[in-house]
């Protein structure tokens, strides 16, 4: 039997990437071959995101782009999976006639069954189940990230119900894996050479809240740091109201846990935060940031903010702008509010015009660029641990990597101008220069 070539394009966040890897893991190797060149694929899968309008547009554009391979390539079947069909199952069939099969966010284990049912069939199939699936250490998974780093999803879904967010509709309510399952997956990955584990979920601080065994993020971390081969353990997407003293002390005291925390704050104005249904106000945010800085040495903080939320006044935006200028964060992501149907915020009065959102976005990004530059300049002369990732895109004469302060895919890079190392090595680097977002340095040898 000739194998069918399958190419998968994954869009959106790392959580989506893990879903894509699980989907590929369910394809038996005696029947399917994974290829990266869409022109050589018999089956193309686009794993989509639809969190905000921009992500929806990117998903549709990508689908239409790869659909061309049905005319000018060898593609026989175009599959669209993930958040977009989960959300718009009733609309997509008419709008995207090029697609043969639609799958939801939790349908990865059914991939072979669904492909087989669609083979030789004309017309479209919609096979979208309820978002209830949760992978574990026994689930097959084809790792697509570099050999030295990966993401591990510790929970699926969300129970926070922020007023602007559609995630609970797309992913279901909170479902946490067992500590034993996560530890086993990490143990296997590190035994295979993975040095950096990035823990992800919609909200890692909510981990275990729905479980009957009392599992908590703190308990999980205590077990993970016992794994000998693990070098860096990074925590992403920690909601501010879930960060207590015990978690702070763990980050501060455990060498394997990176002194790096991604906390999506979304705003600083208390009224806006309340309307967003966030369980923290300005005083709480400032208190948390102060405690983190005081108790975790050399901490790198990343956050995200939303501008143009319904009713955001000039005074409320100015408060947020001033907060950024105070220089609390090494990394900041800014999003223009996206009015998403089915959310509470979509029905609020005083929606902000797009031109104002764009102006506020630009102001925040410019201010944070200055903050980032100052913080990077302060690192010059210091010696930092750096994970070597490959060669510079400009020249193979320069190695590049990431400092322990930089998460994969979202933060800057380090360019290595002197010294030798292999890809995947963690080396000590003396920082010699910096730019707005990147660092430059030489490998330090005593």
mmCIF file with all atom_site columns, C-alpha atoms in Angstrom, residues 195-346:
data_model
loop_
_atom_site.group_PDB
_atom_site.id
_atom_site.type_symbol
_atom_site.label_atom_id
_atom_site.label_alt_id
_atom_site.label_comp_id
_atom_site.label_asym_id
_atom_site.label_entity_id
_atom_site.label_seq_id
_atom_site.pdbx_PDB_ins_code
_atom_site.Cartn_x
_atom_site.Cartn_y
_atom_site.Cartn_z
_atom_site.occupancy
_atom_site.B_iso_or_equiv
_atom_site.pdbx_formal_charge
_atom_site.auth_seq_id
_atom_site.auth_comp_id
_atom_site.auth_asym_id
_atom_site.auth_atom_id
_atom_site.pdbx_PDB_model_num
ATOM 1   C CA . UNK A 1 195 ? 16.371  20.601 28.256 1.00 0.00 ? 195 UNK A CA 1
ATOM 2   C CA . UNK A 1 196 ? 13.637  23.232 28.413 1.00 0.00 ? 196 UNK A CA 1
ATOM 3   C CA . UNK A 1 197 ? 10.044  22.406 29.351 1.00 0.00 ? 197 UNK A CA 1
ATOM 4   C CA . UNK A 1 198 ? 7.460   25.163 28.931 1.00 0.00 ? 198 UNK A CA 1
ATOM 5   C CA . UNK A 1 199 ? 4.327   24.454 30.961 1.00 0.00 ? 199 UNK A CA 1
ATOM 6   C CA . UNK A 1 200 ? 1.196   25.788 29.290 1.00 0.00 ? 200 UNK A CA 1
ATOM 7   C CA . UNK A 1 201 ? -2.554  25.953 29.874 1.00 0.00 ? 201 UNK A CA 1
ATOM 8   C CA . UNK A 1 202 ? -5.154  28.664 29.556 1.00 0.00 ? 202 UNK A CA 1
ATOM 9   C CA . UNK A 1 203 ? -4.364  29.381 33.212 1.00 0.00 ? 203 UNK A CA 1
ATOM 10  C CA . UNK A 1 204 ? -1.642  27.313 34.854 1.00 0.00 ? 204 UNK A CA 1
ATOM 11  C CA . UNK A 1 205 ? -2.485  28.681 38.308 1.00 0.00 ? 205 UNK A CA 1
ATOM 12  C CA . UNK A 1 206 ? -5.950  27.099 38.031 1.00 0.00 ? 206 UNK A CA 1
ATOM 13  C CA . UNK A 1 207 ? -4.322  23.708 37.499 1.00 0.00 ? 207 UNK A CA 1
ATOM 14  C CA . UNK A 1 208 ? -6.038  20.991 39.542 1.00 0.00 ? 208 UNK A CA 1
ATOM 15  C CA . UNK A 1 209 ? -8.873  23.179 40.832 1.00 0.00 ? 209 UNK A CA 1
ATOM 16  C CA . UNK A 1 210 ? -11.533 20.771 39.502 1.00 0.00 ? 210 UNK A CA 1
ATOM 17  C CA . UNK A 1 211 ? -9.722  17.560 40.439 1.00 0.00 ? 211 UNK A CA 1
ATOM 18  C CA . UNK A 1 212 ? -10.772 15.485 43.431 1.00 0.00 ? 212 UNK A CA 1
ATOM 19  C CA . UNK A 1 213 ? -7.195  14.539 44.391 1.00 0.00 ? 213 UNK A CA 1
ATOM 20  C CA . UNK A 1 214 ? -6.231  18.032 45.545 1.00 0.00 ? 214 UNK A CA 1
ATOM 21  C CA . UNK A 1 215 ? -3.500  18.496 42.911 1.00 0.00 ? 215 UNK A CA 1
ATOM 22  C CA . UNK A 1 216 ? -2.121  22.042 42.672 1.00 0.00 ? 216 UNK A CA 1
ATOM 23  C CA . UNK A 1 217 ? 0.465   23.751 40.502 1.00 0.00 ? 217 UNK A CA 1
ATOM 24  C CA . UNK A 1 218 ? 2.807   23.932 43.503 1.00 0.00 ? 218 UNK A CA 1
ATOM 25  C CA . UNK A 1 219 ? 2.590   20.161 44.021 1.00 0.00 ? 219 UNK A CA 1
ATOM 26  C CA . UNK A 1 220 ? 3.272   19.567 40.333 1.00 0.00 ? 220 UNK A CA 1
ATOM 27  C CA . UNK A 1 221 ? 6.348   21.801 40.311 1.00 0.00 ? 221 UNK A CA 1
ATOM 28  C CA . UNK A 1 222 ? 7.826   20.052 43.349 1.00 0.00 ? 222 UNK A CA 1
ATOM 29  C CA . UNK A 1 223 ? 7.653   16.749 41.500 1.00 0.00 ? 223 UNK A CA 1
ATOM 30  C CA . UNK A 1 224 ? 8.967   18.075 38.196 1.00 0.00 ? 224 UNK A CA 1
ATOM 31  C CA . UNK A 1 225 ? 12.117  19.656 39.650 1.00 0.00 ? 225 UNK A CA 1
ATOM 32  C CA . UNK A 1 226 ? 13.156  16.196 40.906 1.00 0.00 ? 226 UNK A CA 1
ATOM 33  C CA . UNK A 1 227 ? 13.730  15.054 37.305 1.00 0.00 ? 227 UNK A CA 1
ATOM 34  C CA . UNK A 1 228 ? 17.506  14.867 36.867 1.00 0.00 ? 228 UNK A CA 1
ATOM 35  C CA . UNK A 1 229 ? 17.706  15.658 33.147 1.00 0.00 ? 229 UNK A CA 1
ATOM 36  C CA . UNK A 1 230 ? 15.482  18.734 33.341 1.00 0.00 ? 230 UNK A CA 1
ATOM 37  C CA . UNK A 1 231 ? 17.421  21.996 33.080 1.00 0.00 ? 231 UNK A CA 1
ATOM 38  C CA . UNK A 1 232 ? 14.873  24.800 32.535 1.00 0.00 ? 232 UNK A CA 1
ATOM 39  C CA . UNK A 1 233 ? 11.217  24.761 33.609 1.00 0.00 ? 233 UNK A CA 1
ATOM 40  C CA . UNK A 1 234 ? 9.271   27.788 32.372 1.00 0.00 ? 234 UNK A CA 1
ATOM 41  C CA . UNK A 1 235 ? 5.799   28.858 33.514 1.00 0.00 ? 235 UNK A CA 1
ATOM 42  C CA . UNK A 1 236 ? 3.530   30.508 30.946 1.00 0.00 ? 236 UNK A CA 1
ATOM 43  C CA . UNK A 1 237 ? 0.088   32.090 31.346 1.00 0.00 ? 237 UNK A CA 1
ATOM 44  C CA . UNK A 1 238 ? -0.222  32.459 35.129 1.00 0.00 ? 238 UNK A CA 1
ATOM 45  C CA . UNK A 1 239 ? -3.312  34.447 36.076 1.00 0.00 ? 239 UNK A CA 1
ATOM 46  C CA . UNK A 1 240 ? -2.503  37.110 38.686 1.00 0.00 ? 240 UNK A CA 1
ATOM 47  C CA . UNK A 1 241 ? -5.111  36.152 41.273 1.00 0.00 ? 241 UNK A CA 1
ATOM 48  C CA . UNK A 1 242 ? -3.731  32.595 41.384 1.00 0.00 ? 242 UNK A CA 1
ATOM 49  C CA . UNK A 1 243 ? -0.161  33.563 42.288 1.00 0.00 ? 243 UNK A CA 1
ATOM 50  C CA . UNK A 1 244 ? 0.234   33.114 46.027 1.00 0.00 ? 244 UNK A CA 1
ATOM 51  C CA . UNK A 1 245 ? 3.182   33.193 48.406 1.00 0.00 ? 245 UNK A CA 1
ATOM 52  C CA . UNK A 1 246 ? 3.824   29.461 48.082 1.00 0.00 ? 246 UNK A CA 1
ATOM 53  C CA . UNK A 1 247 ? 4.236   29.657 44.309 1.00 0.00 ? 247 UNK A CA 1
ATOM 54  C CA . UNK A 1 248 ? 6.451   32.735 44.619 1.00 0.00 ? 248 UNK A CA 1
ATOM 55  C CA . UNK A 1 249 ? 8.732   30.968 47.085 1.00 0.00 ? 249 UNK A CA 1
ATOM 56  C CA . UNK A 1 250 ? 8.963   27.928 44.800 1.00 0.00 ? 250 UNK A CA 1
ATOM 57  C CA . UNK A 1 251 ? 10.043  30.026 41.821 1.00 0.00 ? 251 UNK A CA 1
ATOM 58  C CA . UNK A 1 252 ? 12.542  31.903 43.966 1.00 0.00 ? 252 UNK A CA 1
ATOM 59  C CA . UNK A 1 253 ? 14.005  28.800 45.586 1.00 0.00 ? 253 UNK A CA 1
ATOM 60  C CA . UNK A 1 254 ? 14.153  26.188 42.817 1.00 0.00 ? 254 UNK A CA 1
ATOM 61  C CA . UNK A 1 255 ? 17.053  26.618 40.399 1.00 0.00 ? 255 UNK A CA 1
ATOM 62  C CA . UNK A 1 256 ? 15.362  24.629 37.631 1.00 0.00 ? 256 UNK A CA 1
ATOM 63  C CA . UNK A 1 257 ? 12.338  26.948 37.553 1.00 0.00 ? 257 UNK A CA 1
ATOM 64  C CA . UNK A 1 258 ? 13.213  29.914 35.359 1.00 0.00 ? 258 UNK A CA 1
ATOM 65  C CA . UNK A 1 259 ? 12.942  33.282 37.080 1.00 0.00 ? 259 UNK A CA 1
ATOM 66  C CA . UNK A 1 260 ? 10.475  34.204 34.359 1.00 0.00 ? 260 UNK A CA 1
ATOM 67  C CA . UNK A 1 261 ? 6.730   34.591 34.663 1.00 0.00 ? 261 UNK A CA 1
ATOM 68  C CA . UNK A 1 262 ? 4.082   35.356 32.048 1.00 0.00 ? 262 UNK A CA 1
ATOM 69  C CA . UNK A 1 263 ? 1.135   37.055 33.764 1.00 0.00 ? 263 UNK A CA 1
ATOM 70  C CA . UNK A 1 264 ? -1.691  38.290 31.487 1.00 0.00 ? 264 UNK A CA 1
ATOM 71  C CA . UNK A 1 265 ? -2.891  41.388 33.375 1.00 0.00 ? 265 UNK A CA 1
ATOM 72  C CA . UNK A 1 266 ? -4.991  42.924 30.526 1.00 0.00 ? 266 UNK A CA 1
ATOM 73  C CA . UNK A 1 267 ? -5.345  46.358 32.216 1.00 0.00 ? 267 UNK A CA 1
ATOM 74  C CA . UNK A 1 268 ? -4.537  48.356 35.332 1.00 0.00 ? 268 UNK A CA 1
ATOM 75  C CA . UNK A 1 269 ? -7.713  50.409 35.768 1.00 0.00 ? 269 UNK A CA 1
ATOM 76  C CA . UNK A 1 270 ? -9.931  48.805 38.423 1.00 0.00 ? 270 UNK A CA 1
ATOM 77  C CA . UNK A 1 271 ? -13.199 49.640 36.672 1.00 0.00 ? 271 UNK A CA 1
ATOM 78  C CA . UNK A 1 272 ? -12.024 48.149 33.383 1.00 0.00 ? 272 UNK A CA 1
ATOM 79  C CA . UNK A 1 273 ? -10.716 45.054 35.188 1.00 0.00 ? 273 UNK A CA 1
ATOM 80  C CA . UNK A 1 274 ? -14.073 44.566 36.900 1.00 0.00 ? 274 UNK A CA 1
ATOM 81  C CA . UNK A 1 275 ? -15.934 44.894 33.597 1.00 0.00 ? 275 UNK A CA 1
ATOM 82  C CA . UNK A 1 276 ? -13.539 42.361 32.100 1.00 0.00 ? 276 UNK A CA 1
ATOM 83  C CA . UNK A 1 277 ? -14.553 40.017 34.966 1.00 0.00 ? 277 UNK A CA 1
ATOM 84  C CA . UNK A 1 278 ? -10.958 39.834 36.161 1.00 0.00 ? 278 UNK A CA 1
ATOM 85  C CA . UNK A 1 279 ? -10.665 38.907 39.827 1.00 0.00 ? 279 UNK A CA 1
ATOM 86  C CA . UNK A 1 280 ? -8.101  41.577 40.721 1.00 0.00 ? 280 UNK A CA 1
ATOM 87  C CA . UNK A 1 281 ? -7.969  45.373 40.882 1.00 0.00 ? 281 UNK A CA 1
ATOM 88  C CA . UNK A 1 282 ? -5.199  47.959 40.533 1.00 0.00 ? 282 UNK A CA 1
ATOM 89  C CA . UNK A 1 283 ? -4.102  47.660 44.150 1.00 0.00 ? 283 UNK A CA 1
ATOM 90  C CA . UNK A 1 284 ? -3.925  43.885 43.799 1.00 0.00 ? 284 UNK A CA 1
ATOM 91  C CA . UNK A 1 285 ? -1.865  44.117 40.623 1.00 0.00 ? 285 UNK A CA 1
ATOM 92  C CA . UNK A 1 286 ? 0.593   46.567 42.139 1.00 0.00 ? 286 UNK A CA 1
ATOM 93  C CA . UNK A 1 287 ? 0.897   44.503 45.304 1.00 0.00 ? 287 UNK A CA 1
ATOM 94  C CA . UNK A 1 288 ? 1.565   41.333 43.287 1.00 0.00 ? 288 UNK A CA 1
ATOM 95  C CA . UNK A 1 289 ? 4.214   42.953 41.087 1.00 0.00 ? 289 UNK A CA 1
ATOM 96  C CA . UNK A 1 290 ? 5.899   44.379 44.172 1.00 0.00 ? 290 UNK A CA 1
ATOM 97  C CA . UNK A 1 291 ? 5.961   41.012 45.970 1.00 0.00 ? 291 UNK A CA 1
ATOM 98  C CA . UNK A 1 292 ? 7.307   39.242 42.888 1.00 0.00 ? 292 UNK A CA 1
ATOM 99  C CA . UNK A 1 293 ? 10.125  41.764 42.443 1.00 0.00 ? 293 UNK A CA 1
ATOM 100 C CA . UNK A 1 294 ? 11.006  41.734 46.130 1.00 0.00 ? 294 UNK A CA 1
ATOM 101 C CA . UNK A 1 295 ? 11.108  37.972 46.570 1.00 0.00 ? 295 UNK A CA 1
ATOM 102 C CA . UNK A 1 296 ? 12.278  36.512 43.234 1.00 0.00 ? 296 UNK A CA 1
ATOM 103 C CA . UNK A 1 297 ? 15.800  37.678 42.415 1.00 0.00 ? 297 UNK A CA 1
ATOM 104 C CA . UNK A 1 298 ? 16.496  38.835 38.867 1.00 0.00 ? 298 UNK A CA 1
ATOM 105 C CA . UNK A 1 299 ? 12.930  38.170 37.721 1.00 0.00 ? 299 UNK A CA 1
ATOM 106 C CA . UNK A 1 300 ? 11.789  38.650 34.121 1.00 0.00 ? 300 UNK A CA 1
ATOM 107 C CA . UNK A 1 301 ? 8.107   39.558 33.820 1.00 0.00 ? 301 UNK A CA 1
ATOM 108 C CA . UNK A 1 302 ? 5.977   39.301 30.693 1.00 0.00 ? 302 UNK A CA 1
ATOM 109 C CA . UNK A 1 303 ? 2.404   40.520 30.511 1.00 0.00 ? 303 UNK A CA 1
ATOM 110 C CA . UNK A 1 304 ? -0.298  41.410 28.006 1.00 0.00 ? 304 UNK A CA 1
ATOM 111 C CA . UNK A 1 305 ? -2.696  44.347 27.878 1.00 0.00 ? 305 UNK A CA 1
ATOM 112 C CA . UNK A 1 306 ? -5.868  45.089 25.925 1.00 0.00 ? 306 UNK A CA 1
ATOM 113 C CA . UNK A 1 307 ? -6.494  48.601 24.600 1.00 0.00 ? 307 UNK A CA 1
ATOM 114 C CA . UNK A 1 308 ? -9.843  49.910 23.428 1.00 0.00 ? 308 UNK A CA 1
ATOM 115 C CA . UNK A 1 309 ? -11.982 47.756 25.702 1.00 0.00 ? 309 UNK A CA 1
ATOM 116 C CA . UNK A 1 310 ? -15.601 49.023 25.626 1.00 0.00 ? 310 UNK A CA 1
ATOM 117 C CA . UNK A 1 311 ? -15.939 52.207 27.643 1.00 0.00 ? 311 UNK A CA 1
ATOM 118 C CA . UNK A 1 312 ? -12.176 52.762 28.053 1.00 0.00 ? 312 UNK A CA 1
ATOM 119 C CA . UNK A 1 313 ? -11.851 56.519 28.595 1.00 0.00 ? 313 UNK A CA 1
ATOM 120 C CA . UNK A 1 314 ? -8.828  58.666 27.825 1.00 0.00 ? 314 UNK A CA 1
ATOM 121 C CA . UNK A 1 315 ? -8.151  58.841 31.557 1.00 0.00 ? 315 UNK A CA 1
ATOM 122 C CA . UNK A 1 316 ? -8.267  55.050 31.934 1.00 0.00 ? 316 UNK A CA 1
ATOM 123 C CA . UNK A 1 317 ? -5.972  54.588 28.963 1.00 0.00 ? 317 UNK A CA 1
ATOM 124 C CA . UNK A 1 318 ? -3.606  57.210 30.369 1.00 0.00 ? 318 UNK A CA 1
ATOM 125 C CA . UNK A 1 319 ? -3.470  55.238 33.621 1.00 0.00 ? 319 UNK A CA 1
ATOM 126 C CA . UNK A 1 320 ? -2.457  52.138 31.674 1.00 0.00 ? 320 UNK A CA 1
ATOM 127 C CA . UNK A 1 321 ? 0.078   54.125 29.642 1.00 0.00 ? 321 UNK A CA 1
ATOM 128 C CA . UNK A 1 322 ? 1.613   55.528 32.819 1.00 0.00 ? 322 UNK A CA 1
ATOM 129 C CA . UNK A 1 323 ? 1.769   52.044 34.313 1.00 0.00 ? 323 UNK A CA 1
ATOM 130 C CA . UNK A 1 324 ? 3.810   50.794 31.366 1.00 0.00 ? 324 UNK A CA 1
ATOM 131 C CA . UNK A 1 325 ? 6.117   53.812 31.562 1.00 0.00 ? 325 UNK A CA 1
ATOM 132 C CA . UNK A 1 326 ? 6.850   52.937 35.192 1.00 0.00 ? 326 UNK A CA 1
ATOM 133 C CA . UNK A 1 327 ? 8.912   50.070 33.750 1.00 0.00 ? 327 UNK A CA 1
ATOM 134 C CA . UNK A 1 328 ? 7.576   47.032 35.611 1.00 0.00 ? 328 UNK A CA 1
ATOM 135 C CA . UNK A 1 329 ? 7.823   44.602 32.682 1.00 0.00 ? 329 UNK A CA 1
ATOM 136 C CA . UNK A 1 330 ? 10.627  43.325 30.479 1.00 0.00 ? 330 UNK A CA 1
ATOM 137 C CA . UNK A 1 331 ? 8.131   42.015 27.927 1.00 0.00 ? 331 UNK A CA 1
ATOM 138 C CA . UNK A 1 332 ? 4.690   43.337 27.010 1.00 0.00 ? 332 UNK A CA 1
ATOM 139 C CA . UNK A 1 333 ? 2.225   42.166 24.393 1.00 0.00 ? 333 UNK A CA 1
ATOM 140 C CA . UNK A 1 334 ? -0.541  44.606 23.439 1.00 0.00 ? 334 UNK A CA 1
ATOM 141 C CA . UNK A 1 335 ? -3.810  43.621 21.777 1.00 0.00 ? 335 UNK A CA 1
ATOM 142 C CA . UNK A 1 336 ? -6.495  45.830 20.303 1.00 0.00 ? 336 UNK A CA 1
ATOM 143 C CA . UNK A 1 337 ? -9.849  44.782 21.770 1.00 0.00 ? 337 UNK A CA 1
ATOM 144 C CA . UNK A 1 338 ? -11.701 42.474 19.392 1.00 0.00 ? 338 UNK A CA 1
ATOM 145 C CA . UNK A 1 339 ? -15.494 42.416 19.659 1.00 0.00 ? 339 UNK A CA 1
ATOM 146 C CA . UNK A 1 340 ? -16.227 38.688 19.677 1.00 0.00 ? 340 UNK A CA 1
ATOM 147 C CA . UNK A 1 341 ? -19.794 37.500 19.255 1.00 0.00 ? 341 UNK A CA 1
ATOM 148 C CA . UNK A 1 342 ? -21.064 35.371 22.086 1.00 0.00 ? 342 UNK A CA 1
ATOM 149 C CA . UNK A 1 343 ? -19.092 37.236 24.745 1.00 0.00 ? 343 UNK A CA 1
ATOM 150 C CA . UNK A 1 344 ? -20.501 39.534 27.405 1.00 0.00 ? 344 UNK A CA 1
ATOM 151 C CA . UNK A 1 345 ? -18.223 42.395 26.317 1.00 0.00 ? 345 UNK A CA 1
ATOM 152 C CA . UNK A 1 346 ? -19.608 42.299 22.773 1.00 0.00 ? 346 UNK A CA 1
#
